[in-house]
Coordinates of C-alpha atoms and ligand atoms in Angstrom, one line a residue:
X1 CA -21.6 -26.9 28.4
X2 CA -24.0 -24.9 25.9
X3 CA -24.0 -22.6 28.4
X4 CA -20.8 -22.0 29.6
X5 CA -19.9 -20.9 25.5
X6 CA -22.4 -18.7 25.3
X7 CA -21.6 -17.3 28.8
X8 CA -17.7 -17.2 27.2
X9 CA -18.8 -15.2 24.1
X10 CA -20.8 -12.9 25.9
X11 CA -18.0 -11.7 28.0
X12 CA -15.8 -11.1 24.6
X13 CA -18.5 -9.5 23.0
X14 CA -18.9 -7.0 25.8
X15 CA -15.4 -6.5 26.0
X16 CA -15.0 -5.8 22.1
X17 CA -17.7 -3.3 22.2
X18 CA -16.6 -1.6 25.5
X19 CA -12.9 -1.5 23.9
X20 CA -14.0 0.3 20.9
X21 CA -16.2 2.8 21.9
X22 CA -13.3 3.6 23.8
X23 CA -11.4 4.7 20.6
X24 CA -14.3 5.9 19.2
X25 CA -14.7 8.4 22.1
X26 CA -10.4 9.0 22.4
X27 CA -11.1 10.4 18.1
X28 CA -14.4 12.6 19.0
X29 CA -13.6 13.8 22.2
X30 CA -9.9 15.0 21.4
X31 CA -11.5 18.5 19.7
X32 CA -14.1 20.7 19.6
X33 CA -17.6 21.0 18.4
X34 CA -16.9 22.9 15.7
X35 CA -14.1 20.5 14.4
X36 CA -16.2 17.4 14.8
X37 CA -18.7 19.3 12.5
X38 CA -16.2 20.6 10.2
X39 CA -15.4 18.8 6.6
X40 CA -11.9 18.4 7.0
X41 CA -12.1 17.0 3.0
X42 CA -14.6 16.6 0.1
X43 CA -14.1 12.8 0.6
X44 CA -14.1 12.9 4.5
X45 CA -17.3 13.0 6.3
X46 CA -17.5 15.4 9.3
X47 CA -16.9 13.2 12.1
X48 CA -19.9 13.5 13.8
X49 CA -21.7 11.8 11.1
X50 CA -19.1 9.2 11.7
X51 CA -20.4 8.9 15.1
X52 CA -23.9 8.6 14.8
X53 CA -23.5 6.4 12.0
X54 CA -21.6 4.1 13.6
X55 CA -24.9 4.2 16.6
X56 CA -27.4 4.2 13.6
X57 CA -26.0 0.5 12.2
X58 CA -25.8 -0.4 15.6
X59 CA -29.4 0.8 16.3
X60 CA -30.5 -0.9 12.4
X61 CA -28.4 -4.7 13.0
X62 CA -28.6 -5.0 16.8
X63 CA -31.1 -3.4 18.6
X64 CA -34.2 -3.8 15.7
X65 CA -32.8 -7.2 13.7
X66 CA -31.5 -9.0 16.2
X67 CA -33.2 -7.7 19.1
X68 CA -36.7 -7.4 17.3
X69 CA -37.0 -4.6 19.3
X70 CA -38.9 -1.0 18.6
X71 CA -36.9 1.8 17.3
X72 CA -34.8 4.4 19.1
X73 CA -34.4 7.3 16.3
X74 CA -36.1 5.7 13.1
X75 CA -36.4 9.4 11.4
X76 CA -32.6 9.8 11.5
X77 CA -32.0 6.5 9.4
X78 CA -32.2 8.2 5.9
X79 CA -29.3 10.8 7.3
X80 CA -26.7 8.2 8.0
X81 CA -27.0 5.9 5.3
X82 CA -24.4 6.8 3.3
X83 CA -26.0 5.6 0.0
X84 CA -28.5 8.0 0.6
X85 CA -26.5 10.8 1.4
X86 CA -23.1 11.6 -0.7
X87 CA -19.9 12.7 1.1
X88 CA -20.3 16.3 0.1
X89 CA -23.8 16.9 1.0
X90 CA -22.7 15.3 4.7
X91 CA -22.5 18.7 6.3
X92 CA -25.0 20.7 4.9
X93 CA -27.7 17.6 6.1
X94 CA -29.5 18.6 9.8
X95 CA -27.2 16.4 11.9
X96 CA -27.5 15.4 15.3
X97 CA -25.4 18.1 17.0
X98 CA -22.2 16.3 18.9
X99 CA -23.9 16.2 22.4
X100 CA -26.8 14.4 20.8
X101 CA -24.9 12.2 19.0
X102 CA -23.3 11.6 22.2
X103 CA -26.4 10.7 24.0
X104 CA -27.8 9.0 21.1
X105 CA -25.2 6.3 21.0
X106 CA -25.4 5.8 24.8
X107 CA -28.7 5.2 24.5
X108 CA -28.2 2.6 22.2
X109 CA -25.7 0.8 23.8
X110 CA -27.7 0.5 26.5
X111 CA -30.4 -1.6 25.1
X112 CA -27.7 -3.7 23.5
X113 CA -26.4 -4.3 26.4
X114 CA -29.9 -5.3 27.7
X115 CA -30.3 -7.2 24.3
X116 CA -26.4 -9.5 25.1
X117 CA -27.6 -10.3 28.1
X118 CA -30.6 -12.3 26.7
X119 CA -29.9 -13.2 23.6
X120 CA -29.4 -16.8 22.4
X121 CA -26.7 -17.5 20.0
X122 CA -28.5 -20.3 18.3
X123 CA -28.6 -21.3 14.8
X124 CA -29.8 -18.3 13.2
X125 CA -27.2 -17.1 11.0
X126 CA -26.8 -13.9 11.8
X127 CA -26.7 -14.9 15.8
X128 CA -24.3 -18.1 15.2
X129 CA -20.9 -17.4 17.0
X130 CA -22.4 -13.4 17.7
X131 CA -21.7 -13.0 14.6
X132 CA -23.7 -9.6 14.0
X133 CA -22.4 -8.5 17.3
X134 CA -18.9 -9.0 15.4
X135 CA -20.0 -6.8 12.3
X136 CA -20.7 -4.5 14.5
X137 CA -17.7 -3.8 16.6
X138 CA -15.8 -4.4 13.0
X139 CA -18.3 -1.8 11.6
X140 CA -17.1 0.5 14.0
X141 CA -13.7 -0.1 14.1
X142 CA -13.5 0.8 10.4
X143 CA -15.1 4.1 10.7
X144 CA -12.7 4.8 14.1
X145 CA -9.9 4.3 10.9
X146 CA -11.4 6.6 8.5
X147 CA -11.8 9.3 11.2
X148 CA -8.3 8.7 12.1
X149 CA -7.4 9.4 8.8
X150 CA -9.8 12.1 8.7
X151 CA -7.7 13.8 11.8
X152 CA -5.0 13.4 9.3
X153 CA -6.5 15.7 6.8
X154 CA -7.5 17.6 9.6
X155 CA -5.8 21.2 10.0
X156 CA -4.6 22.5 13.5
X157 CA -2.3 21.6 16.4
X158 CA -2.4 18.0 17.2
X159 CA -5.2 16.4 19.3
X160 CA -3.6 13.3 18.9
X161 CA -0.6 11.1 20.7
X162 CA 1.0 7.4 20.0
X163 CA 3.6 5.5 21.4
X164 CA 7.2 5.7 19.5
X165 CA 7.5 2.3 17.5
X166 CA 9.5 0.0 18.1
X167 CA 13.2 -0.1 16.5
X168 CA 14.2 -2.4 13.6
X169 CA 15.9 -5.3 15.4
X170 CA 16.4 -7.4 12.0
X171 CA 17.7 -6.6 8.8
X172 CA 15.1 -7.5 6.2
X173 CA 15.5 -7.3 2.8
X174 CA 15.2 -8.9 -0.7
X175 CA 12.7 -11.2 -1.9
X176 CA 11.0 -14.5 -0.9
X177 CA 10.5 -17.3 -3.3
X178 CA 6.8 -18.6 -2.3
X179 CA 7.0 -22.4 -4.4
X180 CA 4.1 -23.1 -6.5
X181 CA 0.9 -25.3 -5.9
X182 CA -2.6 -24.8 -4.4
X183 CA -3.2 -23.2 -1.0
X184 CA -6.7 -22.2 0.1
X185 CA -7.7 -18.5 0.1
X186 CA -10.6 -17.2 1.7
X187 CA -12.6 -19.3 4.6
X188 CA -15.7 -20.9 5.1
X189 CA -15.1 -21.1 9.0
X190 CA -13.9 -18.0 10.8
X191 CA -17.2 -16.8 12.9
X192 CA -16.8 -13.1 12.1
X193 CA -15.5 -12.8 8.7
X194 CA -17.1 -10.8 6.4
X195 CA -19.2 -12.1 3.5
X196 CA -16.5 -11.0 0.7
X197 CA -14.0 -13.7 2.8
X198 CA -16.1 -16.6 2.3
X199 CA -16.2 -19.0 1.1
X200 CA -12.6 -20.6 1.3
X201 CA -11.7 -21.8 -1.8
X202 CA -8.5 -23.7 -3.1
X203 CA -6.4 -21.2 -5.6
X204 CA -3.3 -22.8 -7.5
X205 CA -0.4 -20.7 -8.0
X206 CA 3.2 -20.9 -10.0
X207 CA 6.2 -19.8 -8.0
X208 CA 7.0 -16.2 -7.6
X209 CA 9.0 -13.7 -5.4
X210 CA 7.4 -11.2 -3.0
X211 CA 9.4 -8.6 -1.4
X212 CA 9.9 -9.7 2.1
X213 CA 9.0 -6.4 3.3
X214 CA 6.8 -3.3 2.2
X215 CA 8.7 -0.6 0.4
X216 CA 10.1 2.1 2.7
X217 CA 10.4 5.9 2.6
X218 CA 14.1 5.5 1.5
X219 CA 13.3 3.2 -1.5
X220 CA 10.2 5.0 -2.7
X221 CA 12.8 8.2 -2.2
X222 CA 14.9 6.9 -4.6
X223 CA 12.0 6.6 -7.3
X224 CA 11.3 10.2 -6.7
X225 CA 15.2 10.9 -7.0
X226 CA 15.1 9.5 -10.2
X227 CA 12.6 11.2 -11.8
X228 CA 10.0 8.8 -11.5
X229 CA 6.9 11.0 -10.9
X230 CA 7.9 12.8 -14.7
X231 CA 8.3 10.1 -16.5
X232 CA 5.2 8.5 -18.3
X233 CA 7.1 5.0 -19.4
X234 CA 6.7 3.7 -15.7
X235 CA 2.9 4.7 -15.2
X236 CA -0.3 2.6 -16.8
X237 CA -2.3 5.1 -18.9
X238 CA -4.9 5.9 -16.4
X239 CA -2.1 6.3 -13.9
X240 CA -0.1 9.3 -16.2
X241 CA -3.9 10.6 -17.0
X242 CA -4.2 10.9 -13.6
X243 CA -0.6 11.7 -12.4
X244 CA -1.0 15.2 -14.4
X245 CA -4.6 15.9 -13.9
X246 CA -3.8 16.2 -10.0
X247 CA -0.4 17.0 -10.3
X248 CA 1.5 14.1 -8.2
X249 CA 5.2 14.4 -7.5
X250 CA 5.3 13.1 -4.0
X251 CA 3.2 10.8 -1.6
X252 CA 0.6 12.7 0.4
X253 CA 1.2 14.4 3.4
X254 CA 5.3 14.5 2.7
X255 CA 6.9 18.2 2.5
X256 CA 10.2 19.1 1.3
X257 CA 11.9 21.5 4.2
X258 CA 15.4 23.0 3.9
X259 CA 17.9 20.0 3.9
X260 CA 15.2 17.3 3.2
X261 CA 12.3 15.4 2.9
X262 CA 9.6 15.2 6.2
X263 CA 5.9 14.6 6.8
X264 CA 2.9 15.7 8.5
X265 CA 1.5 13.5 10.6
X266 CA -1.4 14.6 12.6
X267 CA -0.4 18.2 13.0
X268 CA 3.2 17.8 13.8
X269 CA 6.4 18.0 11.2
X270 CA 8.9 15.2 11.5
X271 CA 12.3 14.6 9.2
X272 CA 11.4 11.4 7.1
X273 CA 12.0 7.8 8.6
X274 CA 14.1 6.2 5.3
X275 CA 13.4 2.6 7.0
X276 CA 9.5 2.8 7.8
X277 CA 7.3 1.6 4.9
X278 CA 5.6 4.6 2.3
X279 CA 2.2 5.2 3.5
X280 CA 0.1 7.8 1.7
X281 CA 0.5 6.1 -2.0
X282 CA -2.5 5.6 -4.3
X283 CA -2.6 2.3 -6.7
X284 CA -1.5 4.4 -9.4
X285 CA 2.0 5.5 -7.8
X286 CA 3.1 1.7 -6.4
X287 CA 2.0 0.5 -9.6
X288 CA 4.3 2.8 -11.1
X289 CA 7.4 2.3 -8.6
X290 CA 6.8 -1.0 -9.1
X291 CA 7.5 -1.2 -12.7
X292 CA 10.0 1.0 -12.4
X293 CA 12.0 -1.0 -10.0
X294 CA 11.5 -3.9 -12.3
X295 CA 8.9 -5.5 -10.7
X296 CA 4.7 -5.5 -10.1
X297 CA 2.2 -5.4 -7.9
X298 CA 1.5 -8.9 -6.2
X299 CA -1.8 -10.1 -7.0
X300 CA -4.7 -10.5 -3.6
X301 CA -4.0 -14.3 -3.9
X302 CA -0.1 -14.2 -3.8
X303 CA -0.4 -11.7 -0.8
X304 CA -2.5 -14.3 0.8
X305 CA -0.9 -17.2 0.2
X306 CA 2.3 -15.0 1.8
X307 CA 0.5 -14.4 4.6
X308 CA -1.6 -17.5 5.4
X309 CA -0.2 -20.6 3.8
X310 CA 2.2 -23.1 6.4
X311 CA 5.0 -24.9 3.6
X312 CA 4.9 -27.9 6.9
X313 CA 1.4 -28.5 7.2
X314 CA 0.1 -27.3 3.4
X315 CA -3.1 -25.6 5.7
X316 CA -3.4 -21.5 5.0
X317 CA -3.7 -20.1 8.9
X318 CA -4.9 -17.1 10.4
X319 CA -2.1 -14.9 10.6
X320 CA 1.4 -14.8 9.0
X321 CA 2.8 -16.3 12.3
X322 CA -0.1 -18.6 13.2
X323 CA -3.6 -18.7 14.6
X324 CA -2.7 -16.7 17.8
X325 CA -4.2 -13.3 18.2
X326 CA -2.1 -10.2 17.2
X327 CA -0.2 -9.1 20.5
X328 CA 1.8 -5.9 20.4
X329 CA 4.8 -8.4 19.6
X330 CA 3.9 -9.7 16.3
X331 CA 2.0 -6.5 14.8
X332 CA 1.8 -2.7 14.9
X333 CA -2.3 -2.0 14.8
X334 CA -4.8 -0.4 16.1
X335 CA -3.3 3.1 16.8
X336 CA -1.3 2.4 19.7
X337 CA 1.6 4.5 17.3
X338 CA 0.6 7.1 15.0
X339 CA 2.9 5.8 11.7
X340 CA 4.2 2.8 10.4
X341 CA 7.1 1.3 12.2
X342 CA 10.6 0.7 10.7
X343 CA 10.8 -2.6 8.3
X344 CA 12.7 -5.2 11.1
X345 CA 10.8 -4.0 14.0
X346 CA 8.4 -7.5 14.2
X347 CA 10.3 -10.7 13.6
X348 CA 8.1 -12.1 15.9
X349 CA 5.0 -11.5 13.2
X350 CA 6.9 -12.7 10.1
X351 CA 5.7 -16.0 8.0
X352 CA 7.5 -19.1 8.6
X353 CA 8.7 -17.9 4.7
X354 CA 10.1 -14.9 6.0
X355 CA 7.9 -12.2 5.1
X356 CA 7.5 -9.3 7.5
X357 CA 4.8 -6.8 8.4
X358 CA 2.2 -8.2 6.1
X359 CA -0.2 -7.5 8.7
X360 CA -0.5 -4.1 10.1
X361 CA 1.8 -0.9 9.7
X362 CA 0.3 -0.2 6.5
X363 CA -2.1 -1.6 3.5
X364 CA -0.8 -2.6 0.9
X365 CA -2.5 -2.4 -2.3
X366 CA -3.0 -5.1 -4.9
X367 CA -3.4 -5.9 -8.8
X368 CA -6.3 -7.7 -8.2
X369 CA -10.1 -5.8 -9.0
X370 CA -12.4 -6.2 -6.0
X371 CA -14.9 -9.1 -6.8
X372 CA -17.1 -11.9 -4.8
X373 CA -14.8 -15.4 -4.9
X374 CA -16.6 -18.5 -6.1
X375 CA -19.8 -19.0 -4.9
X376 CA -20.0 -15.9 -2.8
X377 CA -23.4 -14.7 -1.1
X378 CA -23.9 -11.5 0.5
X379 CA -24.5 -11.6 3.9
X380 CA -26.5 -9.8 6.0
X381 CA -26.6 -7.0 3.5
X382 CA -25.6 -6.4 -0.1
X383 CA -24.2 -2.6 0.4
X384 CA -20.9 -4.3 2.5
X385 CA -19.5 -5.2 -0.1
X386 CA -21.4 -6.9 -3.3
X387 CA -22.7 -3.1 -4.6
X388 CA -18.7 -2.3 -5.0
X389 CA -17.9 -5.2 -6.7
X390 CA -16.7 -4.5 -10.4
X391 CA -13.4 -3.4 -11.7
X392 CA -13.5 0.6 -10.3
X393 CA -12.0 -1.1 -6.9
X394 CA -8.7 -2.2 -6.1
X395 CA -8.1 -4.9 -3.1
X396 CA -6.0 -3.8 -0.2
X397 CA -4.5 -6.5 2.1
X398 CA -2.8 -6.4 5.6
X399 CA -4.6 -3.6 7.8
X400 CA -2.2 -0.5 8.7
X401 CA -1.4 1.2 12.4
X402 CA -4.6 2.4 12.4
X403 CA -6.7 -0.7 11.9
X404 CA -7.9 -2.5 15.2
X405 CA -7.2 -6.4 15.1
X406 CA -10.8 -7.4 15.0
X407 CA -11.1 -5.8 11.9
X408 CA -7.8 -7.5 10.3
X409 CA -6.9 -10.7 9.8
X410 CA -4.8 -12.8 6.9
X411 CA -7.9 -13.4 4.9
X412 CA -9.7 -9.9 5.4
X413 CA -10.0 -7.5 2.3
X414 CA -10.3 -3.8 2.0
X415 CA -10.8 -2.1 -0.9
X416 CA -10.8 1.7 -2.8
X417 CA -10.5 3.2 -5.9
X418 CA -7.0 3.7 -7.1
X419 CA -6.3 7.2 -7.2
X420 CA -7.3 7.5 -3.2
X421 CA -4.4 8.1 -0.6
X422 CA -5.9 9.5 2.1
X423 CA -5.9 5.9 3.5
X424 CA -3.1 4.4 5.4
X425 CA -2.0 2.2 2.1
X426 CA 1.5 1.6 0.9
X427 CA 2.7 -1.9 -0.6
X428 CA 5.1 -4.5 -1.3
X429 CA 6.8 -5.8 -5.2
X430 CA 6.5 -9.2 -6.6
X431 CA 8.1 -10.8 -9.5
X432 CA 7.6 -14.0 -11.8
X433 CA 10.2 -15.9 -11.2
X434 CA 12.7 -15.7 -14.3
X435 CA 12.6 -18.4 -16.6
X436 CA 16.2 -19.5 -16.0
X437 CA 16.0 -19.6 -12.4
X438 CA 12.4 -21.9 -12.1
X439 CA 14.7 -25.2 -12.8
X440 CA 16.6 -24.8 -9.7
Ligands
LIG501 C1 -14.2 -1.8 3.8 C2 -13.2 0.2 4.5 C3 -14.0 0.0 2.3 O1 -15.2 2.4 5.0 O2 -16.0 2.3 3.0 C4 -17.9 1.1 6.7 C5 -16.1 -0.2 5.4 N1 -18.6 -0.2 5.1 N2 -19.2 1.2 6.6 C6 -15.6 1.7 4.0 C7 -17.5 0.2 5.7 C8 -19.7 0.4 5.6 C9 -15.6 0.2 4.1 N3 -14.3 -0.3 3.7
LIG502 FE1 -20.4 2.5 7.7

């Protein structure tokens, strides 16, 4: 019985890491040497540091901690540890060139391969359930996202291809009332979440009204329409600081051509979608369409308890629609299409409230400052998450297109500093309910 689990998990395991060095090799292999070495941004890394990084933590949690065995490339450690080495400096350090890189990750994989194949998955913690075999696909997964959005940045004819998305086949609109009460956020029980998920914890909250969808091209248009980039009333102070010290009057990546509005989107020009969510926004420019439509950012615990919480049972689940894996049905992830698809286009993933796209499409960013929940311990290391804890860091819920379902889930959080929109990150409006309307 024992057996036949273990036997069960190694086969996912193996599958999860063959699936996403797959991706990892579709982002590195689609241009040259010179590109992978290139710094397509000040805040980008040159993707082959990506890469080997993503072999070094491999190398560092599975083949040495778990495996207790010797080292493959101990001397390179310092170079991919990215508290060591700031973004900047990333391409002036001696990196491994991208053939070594190449072979250096192979190599790797090769004695973890060695390692699943023996390895008990007993009551050590960071064995239980493979659960560092887990952090390490979701490790990877998130850098296959940044350099996705690094090929964003990146200059040049496109590398890249995705499916169309699928059309909007509802309307969806307005707001949802989510009733008050406690619901439990967080969990205590899913094998591979990450340390800032645990542990679950009950959260009570009054009533309030979440848009049913994220905002949309069209919508955010009509904010820039208005005048809402030049005008201070709608923007936090640090938000108009920042608005004029960059300059803002648009989200990233859009262009104004001839008769219109269009974007950029890895290397090729398209006429903007008005019914697809706004992707490209940082904190400070939903926090100010949000104010200026009347409304605010939800909270991270009201975007949960959208996303999670079953009004039949009272029990807060996996997924908007349930426990059941994401399928291409409920949710548009993991970089099967290159954008956002149009609000309407996944009835199938909506809450049994009636709120669409939480997961995947884009990320949508939330009031709330990343910290640990109650009683939270770092686990296996504090640099995930507990060194960015503090009030610099805004929570990001949902995963985007570009985020890999292993890496996403209703209780997962991301996290940046609000002025960023490189990321894939748009978001969705909430509202108190109004006094007169609570009695009904
Ligand atoms: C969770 C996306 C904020 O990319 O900075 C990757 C994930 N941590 N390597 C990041 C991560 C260490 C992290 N985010
Ligand atoms: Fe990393």
């Amino acid at each position: 019985q024992q057996d036949a689990t273990g036997e069960r998990l190694r086969g996912r395991i193996a599958a999860e890491l063959e699936r996403t060095r797959d991706r990892t090799r579709l982002l590195t292999d689609a241009v040259d040497d010179g590109d992978l070495m290139r710094q397509h941004s000040t805040i980008m890394s040159p993707l082959v540091w990506d890469l080997a990084h993503v072999g070094n933590q491999e190398e560092l949690w599975l083949v040495r901690d778990v495996g207790g065995r010797p080292p493959v490339r101990q001397d390179i450690d310092d170079l991919y540890d990215a508290f060591k080495q700031p973004r900047k400096d990333r391409p002036s350090l001696p990196l491994l060139r991208p053939d070594e890189a190449r072979a250096y990750l192979h190599t790797v994989r090769d004695k973890v391969f060695d390692l699943l194949d023996h390895v008990r998955f007993d009551r050590r913690r960071l064995v239980t359930d493979g659960f560092a075999f887990g952090m390490i696909v979701q490790h990877e997964q998130q850098h296959d996202e940044t350099m996705l959005a690094t090929h964003q940045l990146r200059v040049g004819p496109p590398v890249l291809s995705g499916e169309p998305t699928p059309p909007a086949v509802v309307p969806v609109g307005g707001e949802v009332l989510v009733p008050g009460g406690p619901f439990t956020m967080g969990t205590s029980t899913d094998p591979w979440a990450l340390d800032n998920e645990r542990p679950g914890h009950v959260v009570d909250l009054p009533p309030y009204l979440l848009d049913a969808a994220p905002v949309t091209n069209d919508a955010y248009l009509a904010f820039v329409d208005a005048g809402g980039y030049h005008d201070p009333r709608w923007w936090s102070e640090a938000g108009w600081r920042h608005r004029c010290e960059v300059d803002l009057s648009a989200p990233m990546h859009w262009r104004r051509d001839g008769s219109g509005w269009g974007y950029l989107r890895f290397g090729r020009f398209s006429p903007l979608v008005g019914a697809e969510p706004v992707v490209h926004v940082s904190y400070y420019e939903a926090e100010a369409y949000a104010a200026w439509a009347g409304k605010r950012l939800p909270t991270e615990a009201e975007w949960e308890k959208a996303a999670r919480w079953d009004p039949a049972t009272g029990r807060s689940r996996r997924y908007p629609w349930g426990d059941e894996d994401p399928t291409v049905e409920r949710a548009n992830l993991g970089q099967r299409h290159l954008s956002p698809a149009p609000v309407g286009a996944y009835p199938a993933g909506a809450s049994p409230l009636g709120v669409h796209q939480l997961v995947g499409d884009v990320w949508e960013w939330t009031s709330t400052t990343f910290h640990g929940y109650p009683g939270f311990a770092a686990f296996p290391y504090r640099e995930y998450s507990e060194v960015f804890f503090g009030d610099a860091y805004r929570v990001l819920r949902g995963g985007s297109f570009g985020t890999d379902r292993s890496a996403c889930r209703g209780t997962f959080r991301n996290w940046d500093l609000p002025i960023r929109r490189q990321i894939f990150a748009g978001f969705r409006c909430a509202r108190d309910v109004p006094a007169g309307e609570r009695a009904a």
